[in-house]
CSV table of C-alpha atoms in Angstrom, one decimal:
chain,number,residue,atom,x,y,z
A,139,MET,CA,42.0,-21.3,-77.8
A,140,GLY,CA,41.6,-25.0,-78.9
A,141,ALA,CA,41.0,-28.0,-76.7
A,142,GLY,CA,44.7,-29.0,-77.4
A,143,SER,CA,46.1,-26.0,-75.9
A,144,LEU,CA,44.4,-26.9,-72.5
A,145,GLN,CA,46.1,-30.2,-72.2
A,146,PRO,CA,49.6,-28.9,-71.0
A,147,SER,CA,47.9,-26.8,-68.4
A,148,GLY,CA,46.0,-29.7,-67.4
A,149,SER,CA,49.1,-31.8,-67.2
A,150,ARG,CA,51.1,-29.4,-65.3
A,151,LEU,CA,48.1,-29.1,-62.6
A,152,VAL,CA,47.9,-32.8,-62.0
A,153,GLY,CA,51.9,-33.2,-61.8
A,154,GLY,CA,52.5,-29.8,-60.2
A,155,PRO,CA,53.7,-29.2,-56.8
A,156,ARG,CA,50.2,-28.5,-55.3
A,157,HIS,CA,49.1,-31.8,-56.5
A,158,ARG,CA,52.3,-33.5,-55.2
A,159,ARG,CA,51.6,-31.6,-51.8
A,160,ARG,CA,48.0,-32.8,-51.5
A,161,VAL,CA,49.0,-36.4,-52.3
A,162,ALA,CA,51.8,-36.1,-49.7
A,163,VAL,CA,49.3,-34.8,-47.0
A,164,ASN,CA,46.6,-37.6,-48.0
A,165,ARG,CA,49.1,-40.3,-47.4
A,166,LEU,CA,50.4,-38.6,-44.1
A,167,VAL,CA,46.9,-38.5,-42.8
A,168,GLU,CA,46.2,-42.0,-44.0
A,169,ALA,CA,49.3,-43.1,-42.1
A,170,GLY,CA,48.5,-41.2,-38.9
A,171,CYS,CA,44.7,-42.7,-38.8
A,172,THR,CA,46.3,-46.5,-39.4
A,173,LEU,CA,48.7,-45.8,-36.9
A,174,ALA,CA,46.0,-44.6,-34.3
A,175,ALA,CA,43.9,-47.9,-35.0
A,176,ILE,CA,46.8,-50.1,-34.5
A,177,LEU,CA,47.7,-48.4,-31.3
A,178,ALA,CA,44.2,-48.8,-30.1
A,179,VAL,CA,44.0,-52.4,-31.0
A,180,ALA,CA,47.4,-52.9,-29.5
A,181,VAL,CA,46.3,-51.4,-26.1
A,182,LEU,CA,43.3,-53.8,-26.0
A,183,ALA,CA,45.6,-56.7,-26.9
A,184,LEU,CA,48.0,-55.8,-24.2
A,185,VAL,CA,45.5,-55.5,-21.6
A,186,VAL,CA,43.7,-58.7,-22.4
A,187,ILE,CA,46.9,-60.7,-22.9
A,188,SER,CA,48.3,-59.3,-19.4
A,189,VAL,CA,45.1,-60.3,-17.7
A,190,LEU,CA,45.1,-63.7,-19.3
A,191,ILE,CA,48.7,-64.4,-18.4
A,192,LYS,CA,48.1,-63.5,-14.7
A,193,GLY,CA,44.7,-64.8,-14.2
A,194,LEU,CA,44.5,-67.9,-16.1
A,195,PRO,CA,46.8,-70.1,-13.7
A,196,ALA,CA,44.1,-69.3,-10.8
A,197,LEU,CA,41.3,-70.4,-13.2
A,198,ASN,CA,39.6,-73.8,-12.3
A,199,LEU,CA,36.2,-75.5,-11.7
A,200,GLY,CA,36.3,-74.6,-8.0
A,201,PHE,CA,37.1,-71.0,-8.8
A,202,PHE,CA,33.3,-70.6,-10.3
A,203,THR,CA,31.6,-73.2,-7.9
A,204,GLN,CA,33.1,-72.5,-4.5
A,205,GLU,CA,32.4,-69.9,-2.0
A,206,PRO,CA,35.4,-67.8,-1.0
A,207,ALA,CA,37.9,-69.5,1.7
A,208,PRO,CA,37.6,-67.9,5.5
A,209,PHE,CA,39.7,-65.2,6.1
A,210,GLY,CA,43.7,-66.4,6.2
A,211,GLN,CA,42.9,-69.7,4.3
A,212,PRO,CA,44.1,-70.2,0.7
A,213,GLY,CA,42.0,-71.2,-2.0
A,214,GLY,CA,38.1,-70.7,-2.6
A,215,GLY,CA,36.2,-69.1,-5.4
A,216,ILE,CA,34.0,-66.2,-6.2
A,217,ALA,CA,30.5,-68.4,-6.8
A,218,ASN,CA,28.8,-65.9,-4.4
A,219,SER,CA,30.0,-62.8,-6.4
A,220,ILE,CA,29.2,-64.3,-9.7
A,221,VAL,CA,25.3,-65.1,-8.3
A,222,GLY,CA,25.4,-61.6,-6.9
A,223,SER,CA,26.4,-59.9,-10.0
A,224,ALA,CA,24.2,-61.9,-11.9
A,225,ILE,CA,21.1,-60.8,-9.7
A,226,LEU,CA,22.1,-57.0,-9.5
A,227,VAL,CA,22.7,-56.8,-13.3
A,228,GLY,CA,19.4,-58.6,-13.9
A,229,LEU,CA,17.4,-56.4,-11.6
A,230,ALA,CA,19.3,-53.2,-13.3
A,231,THR,CA,18.3,-54.1,-16.7
A,232,ALA,CA,14.9,-55.1,-15.8
A,233,ILE,CA,14.4,-51.4,-14.6
A,234,SER,CA,16.2,-49.7,-17.5
A,235,VAL,CA,15.4,-51.7,-20.6
A,236,PRO,CA,11.6,-51.1,-20.4
A,237,VAL,CA,12.2,-47.4,-19.4
A,238,GLY,CA,14.6,-46.9,-22.0
A,239,ILE,CA,12.7,-48.2,-24.8
A,240,MET,CA,9.6,-46.4,-23.9
A,241,VAL,CA,11.5,-43.1,-23.9
A,242,ALA,CA,13.0,-44.1,-27.1
A,243,VAL,CA,9.4,-44.7,-28.7
A,244,TYR,CA,8.2,-41.6,-27.2
A,245,THR,CA,10.9,-39.4,-28.6
A,246,THR,CA,10.8,-41.0,-32.0
A,247,GLN,CA,7.1,-41.5,-32.5
A,248,PHE,CA,5.0,-39.1,-30.4
A,249,ALA,CA,7.1,-36.1,-29.1
A,250,GLY,CA,7.7,-32.9,-31.2
A,251,PRO,CA,11.1,-31.8,-32.4
A,252,ARG,CA,11.9,-29.6,-29.4
A,253,VAL,CA,10.8,-32.1,-26.7
A,254,ALA,CA,12.7,-34.9,-28.5
A,255,GLY,CA,15.6,-32.9,-28.8
A,256,ALA,CA,15.6,-31.8,-25.1
A,257,ILE,CA,15.2,-35.5,-24.0
A,258,ARG,CA,18.1,-36.5,-26.1
A,259,PHE,CA,20.3,-33.8,-24.7
A,260,ALA,CA,19.4,-35.0,-21.2
A,261,LEU,CA,20.2,-38.6,-22.1
A,262,ASP,CA,23.4,-37.4,-23.3
A,263,ILE,CA,24.3,-35.4,-20.2
A,264,LEU,CA,23.2,-38.4,-18.0
A,265,ASN,CA,25.4,-40.7,-20.0
A,266,GLY,CA,28.3,-38.5,-19.4
A,267,VAL,CA,27.7,-38.1,-15.2
A,268,PRO,CA,30.7,-39.9,-13.6
A,269,THR,CA,29.4,-43.0,-12.2
A,270,ILE,CA,30.8,-42.4,-8.8
A,271,VAL,CA,28.2,-39.4,-8.7
A,272,THR,CA,25.7,-41.7,-9.3
A,273,GLY,CA,26.7,-43.9,-6.5
A,274,VAL,CA,26.7,-40.9,-4.2
A,275,PHE,CA,23.5,-39.9,-5.2
A,276,ILE,CA,21.8,-43.3,-4.6
A,277,PHE,CA,23.8,-43.7,-1.4
A,278,GLY,CA,22.3,-40.5,0.0
A,279,LEU,CA,18.7,-41.3,-1.5
A,280,MET,CA,18.5,-45.1,-0.5
A,281,VAL,CA,21.4,-46.0,1.9
A,282,VAL,CA,21.8,-43.4,4.5
A,283,GLY,CA,19.5,-43.9,7.2
A,284,ASN,CA,19.1,-47.6,6.2
A,285,GLN,CA,21.8,-50.1,4.9
A,286,GLN,CA,23.4,-51.0,1.7
A,287,SER,CA,21.2,-53.5,-0.3
A,288,GLY,CA,21.0,-55.1,-3.6
A,289,TRP,CA,18.2,-52.9,-4.4
A,290,ALA,CA,20.0,-49.8,-4.1
A,291,ALA,CA,22.8,-51.1,-6.1
A,292,ALA,CA,20.3,-52.1,-8.8
A,293,VAL,CA,18.8,-48.6,-9.1
A,294,ALA,CA,22.3,-47.1,-9.3
A,295,LEU,CA,23.2,-49.5,-12.0
A,296,ALA,CA,19.8,-49.0,-14.0
A,297,ILE,CA,20.7,-45.2,-13.9
A,298,VAL,CA,23.9,-45.8,-15.6
A,299,GLU,CA,22.3,-48.3,-18.2
A,300,LEU,CA,19.4,-46.1,-19.0
A,301,PRO,CA,20.9,-43.6,-21.5
A,302,ILE,CA,22.8,-46.2,-23.2
A,303,VAL,CA,19.6,-48.3,-23.8
A,304,ALA,CA,17.5,-45.2,-24.7
A,305,ARG,CA,19.9,-43.7,-27.2
A,306,SER,CA,20.6,-46.9,-29.0
A,307,ALA,CA,16.7,-47.7,-29.1
A,308,GLN,CA,16.4,-44.0,-30.5
A,309,GLU,CA,18.8,-44.8,-33.2
A,310,VAL,CA,17.3,-48.1,-34.3
A,311,LEU,CA,13.7,-46.9,-34.3
A,312,ALA,CA,14.6,-44.1,-36.4
A,313,LEU,CA,15.9,-46.5,-39.1
A,314,VAL,CA,12.4,-48.1,-39.4
A,315,PRO,CA,11.2,-47.2,-42.9
A,316,ARG,CA,8.4,-44.6,-42.8
A,317,SER,CA,6.5,-46.3,-45.4
A,318,LEU,CA,5.7,-49.2,-43.0
A,319,GLN,CA,4.1,-46.6,-40.6
A,320,GLU,CA,2.3,-45.0,-43.5
A,321,ALA,CA,1.0,-48.2,-44.7
A,322,GLY,CA,-0.5,-48.8,-41.3
A,323,LEU,CA,-2.2,-45.4,-41.2
A,324,ALA,CA,-3.6,-46.1,-44.5
A,325,LEU,CA,-5.2,-49.4,-43.1
A,326,GLY,CA,-6.7,-47.5,-40.5
A,327,LEU,CA,-4.7,-48.4,-37.5
A,328,ARG,CA,-4.3,-46.2,-34.5
A,329,ARG,CA,-0.7,-44.8,-33.8
A,330,TRP,CA,-0.1,-46.8,-30.8
A,331,ARG,CA,-1.0,-50.2,-32.6
A,332,ILE,CA,1.4,-49.2,-35.3
A,333,VAL,CA,4.2,-48.8,-32.9
A,334,VAL,CA,3.5,-52.0,-30.9
A,335,ARG,CA,2.6,-54.1,-34.0
A,336,ILE,CA,4.9,-52.7,-36.9
A,337,VAL,CA,7.7,-50.3,-35.5
A,338,VAL,CA,8.9,-52.2,-32.4
A,339,PRO,CA,9.0,-55.8,-33.9
A,340,THR,CA,10.8,-54.5,-37.0
A,341,ALA,CA,13.4,-53.0,-34.7
A,342,ALA,CA,13.5,-55.7,-32.3
A,343,GLY,CA,17.0,-57.0,-33.0
A,344,GLY,CA,18.4,-53.5,-32.5
A,345,LEU,CA,16.7,-53.0,-29.2
A,346,ILE,CA,18.2,-56.2,-28.0
A,347,THR,CA,21.5,-55.1,-29.3
A,348,GLY,CA,21.2,-51.8,-27.1
A,349,ALA,CA,20.1,-53.8,-24.1
A,350,VAL,CA,23.0,-56.0,-24.5
A,351,LEU,CA,25.2,-53.1,-24.7
A,352,GLY,CA,23.7,-51.7,-21.6
A,353,VAL,CA,24.4,-55.0,-19.8
A,354,ALA,CA,28.1,-55.1,-21.0
A,355,ARG,CA,28.4,-51.4,-19.7
A,356,VAL,CA,27.2,-51.9,-16.1
A,357,ALA,CA,28.7,-55.5,-15.5
A,358,GLY,CA,32.2,-54.1,-14.8
A,359,GLU,CA,31.0,-50.7,-12.8
A,360,THR,CA,32.6,-50.7,-9.5
A,361,ALA,CA,32.1,-46.9,-8.2
A,362,PRO,CA,28.3,-47.3,-7.7
A,363,LEU,CA,28.6,-50.7,-5.9
A,364,LEU,CA,31.1,-49.3,-3.5
A,365,PHE,CA,28.4,-47.1,-1.9
A,366,THR,CA,25.5,-49.3,-2.4
A,367,SER,CA,26.5,-52.9,-2.1
A,368,SER,CA,30.3,-53.5,-0.6
A,369,ILE,CA,29.8,-54.3,3.0
A,370,PHE,CA,28.7,-57.8,2.6
A,371,SER,CA,29.9,-61.4,4.0
A,372,ASP,CA,31.8,-63.6,2.1
A,373,LEU,CA,30.3,-66.6,3.6
A,374,GLY,CA,27.4,-68.1,1.7
A,375,ILE,CA,25.5,-67.1,-1.4
A,376,THR,CA,23.2,-64.2,-0.9
A,377,THR,CA,20.2,-64.1,-3.1
A,378,SER,CA,17.9,-61.4,-1.3
A,379,PRO,CA,18.5,-57.8,-2.7
A,380,SER,CA,17.3,-56.5,0.5
A,381,GLN,CA,20.8,-56.8,1.9
A,382,ALA,CA,24.3,-56.0,0.4
A,383,MET,CA,25.0,-58.7,-2.2
A,384,PRO,CA,28.5,-59.9,-3.2
A,385,ASN,CA,29.7,-58.9,-6.6
A,386,ILE,CA,32.5,-59.4,-9.0
A,387,PRO,CA,33.7,-55.6,-9.2
A,388,VAL,CA,34.0,-55.2,-5.6
A,389,THR,CA,35.5,-58.7,-5.0
A,390,ILE,CA,38.1,-57.7,-7.6
A,391,PHE,CA,38.9,-54.3,-5.8
A,392,SER,CA,39.0,-56.1,-2.4
A,393,LEU,CA,41.4,-58.8,-3.5
A,394,SER,CA,43.6,-56.3,-5.1
A,395,GLU,CA,44.0,-54.5,-1.9
A,396,SER,CA,45.0,-57.5,0.0
A,397,PRO,CA,48.8,-58.0,0.9
A,398,ALA,CA,48.6,-61.9,0.0
A,399,PRO,CA,49.8,-62.8,-3.4
A,400,ALA,CA,47.2,-65.6,-3.7
A,401,ASP,CA,44.5,-63.0,-3.3
A,402,HIS,CA,46.1,-61.0,-6.3
A,403,ALA,CA,46.1,-64.0,-8.3
A,404,ARG,CA,42.4,-64.6,-7.5
A,405,ALA,CA,41.8,-60.9,-8.5
A,406,TRP,CA,43.3,-61.2,-12.0
A,407,ALA,CA,41.2,-64.3,-12.4
A,408,ALA,CA,38.0,-62.7,-11.5
A,409,ALA,CA,39.0,-59.8,-14.0
A,410,LEU,CA,39.7,-62.3,-16.6
A,411,VAL,CA,36.1,-63.6,-16.0
A,412,LEU,CA,34.7,-60.2,-16.0
A,413,ILE,CA,36.5,-59.3,-19.4
A,414,LEU,CA,35.4,-62.6,-21.1
A,415,PHE,CA,31.8,-62.0,-20.3
A,416,VAL,CA,32.0,-58.5,-21.7
A,417,LEU,CA,33.5,-59.9,-24.6
A,418,LEU,CA,30.8,-62.3,-25.2
A,419,LEU,CA,28.1,-59.7,-24.6
A,420,SER,CA,29.8,-57.6,-27.2
A,421,VAL,CA,29.9,-60.3,-29.7
A,422,VAL,CA,26.2,-60.9,-29.2
A,423,ALA,CA,25.5,-57.3,-29.4
A,424,ARG,CA,27.4,-57.2,-32.8
A,425,ALA,CA,25.6,-60.2,-34.2
A,426,PHE,CA,22.2,-58.7,-33.4
A,427,HIS,CA,23.3,-55.2,-34.9
A,428,GLU,CA,24.2,-57.0,-38.3
A,429,ARG,CA,21.1,-58.9,-38.1
A,430,THR,CA,19.1,-55.7,-37.6
A,431,ARG,CA,21.0,-53.5,-40.4
A,432,ARG,CA,20.4,-56.1,-42.8
A,433,ARG,CA,16.7,-56.6,-42.1
A,434,LEU,CA,16.0,-52.7,-42.2
A,435,THR,CA,18.2,-51.9,-45.2
A,436,GLY,CA,17.6,-55.0,-47.1
A,437,ARG,CA,21.6,-55.6,-47.6
């Protein structure tokens, strides 16, 4: 049978019903995926636009610089909540980032496959634990018998942030070219020196990205703070972690429960501030991620 006799059969295969069915299914799946992506972006846009419309009228300079007005009086700002949230997130990051990076270094550079797999599995489970469970745990561990404090809130947020930092650091450290480590071994460097002088500096941008993502994750957490730092005074700025500290998530929750329309407007404005903060951190994390990717892949 000559080559020419195969052409009609090939033509029937390309233009046959099975081929047309595959093309139709492919286009249907592409359309479904496109629609899902549009819906996801539309939901995000709807949330952001809704918060922007309802919160923007209440934003002004005093909203950022003034303390809340006394009960029953209009006006005031959330300066104390901004300071309190910054301190709590800063303490949580100072706890979780070093621990998370050290866990990632151990699992990628020193631990055996079974131990590394078990640690990754534990981090994934910890990342999936509801944050309200973390809040209850810290409440029973640090608040019962004492009082709510910034330290308890910071530890609760650090537990939430730790698996995010550790897992992202593991992924970044795994991208460091093996040839760099082998070159260090060839020069007679000890393993820990290779990690400190070669591996970690090479992946520094990605490690920073993971830390920024962790901060963005815990900046808006409310459930752990309700158990650890929600009974605070609205008068004055609190900077001591030994007592309950005002924070933006709990302030939003409290204002939204108020019957006063003015408090609702302030709640929307505080939510807008929180969204803009998370958006800024996401943009920064994305920039660091692209920088690290180009550095490690050379593209």
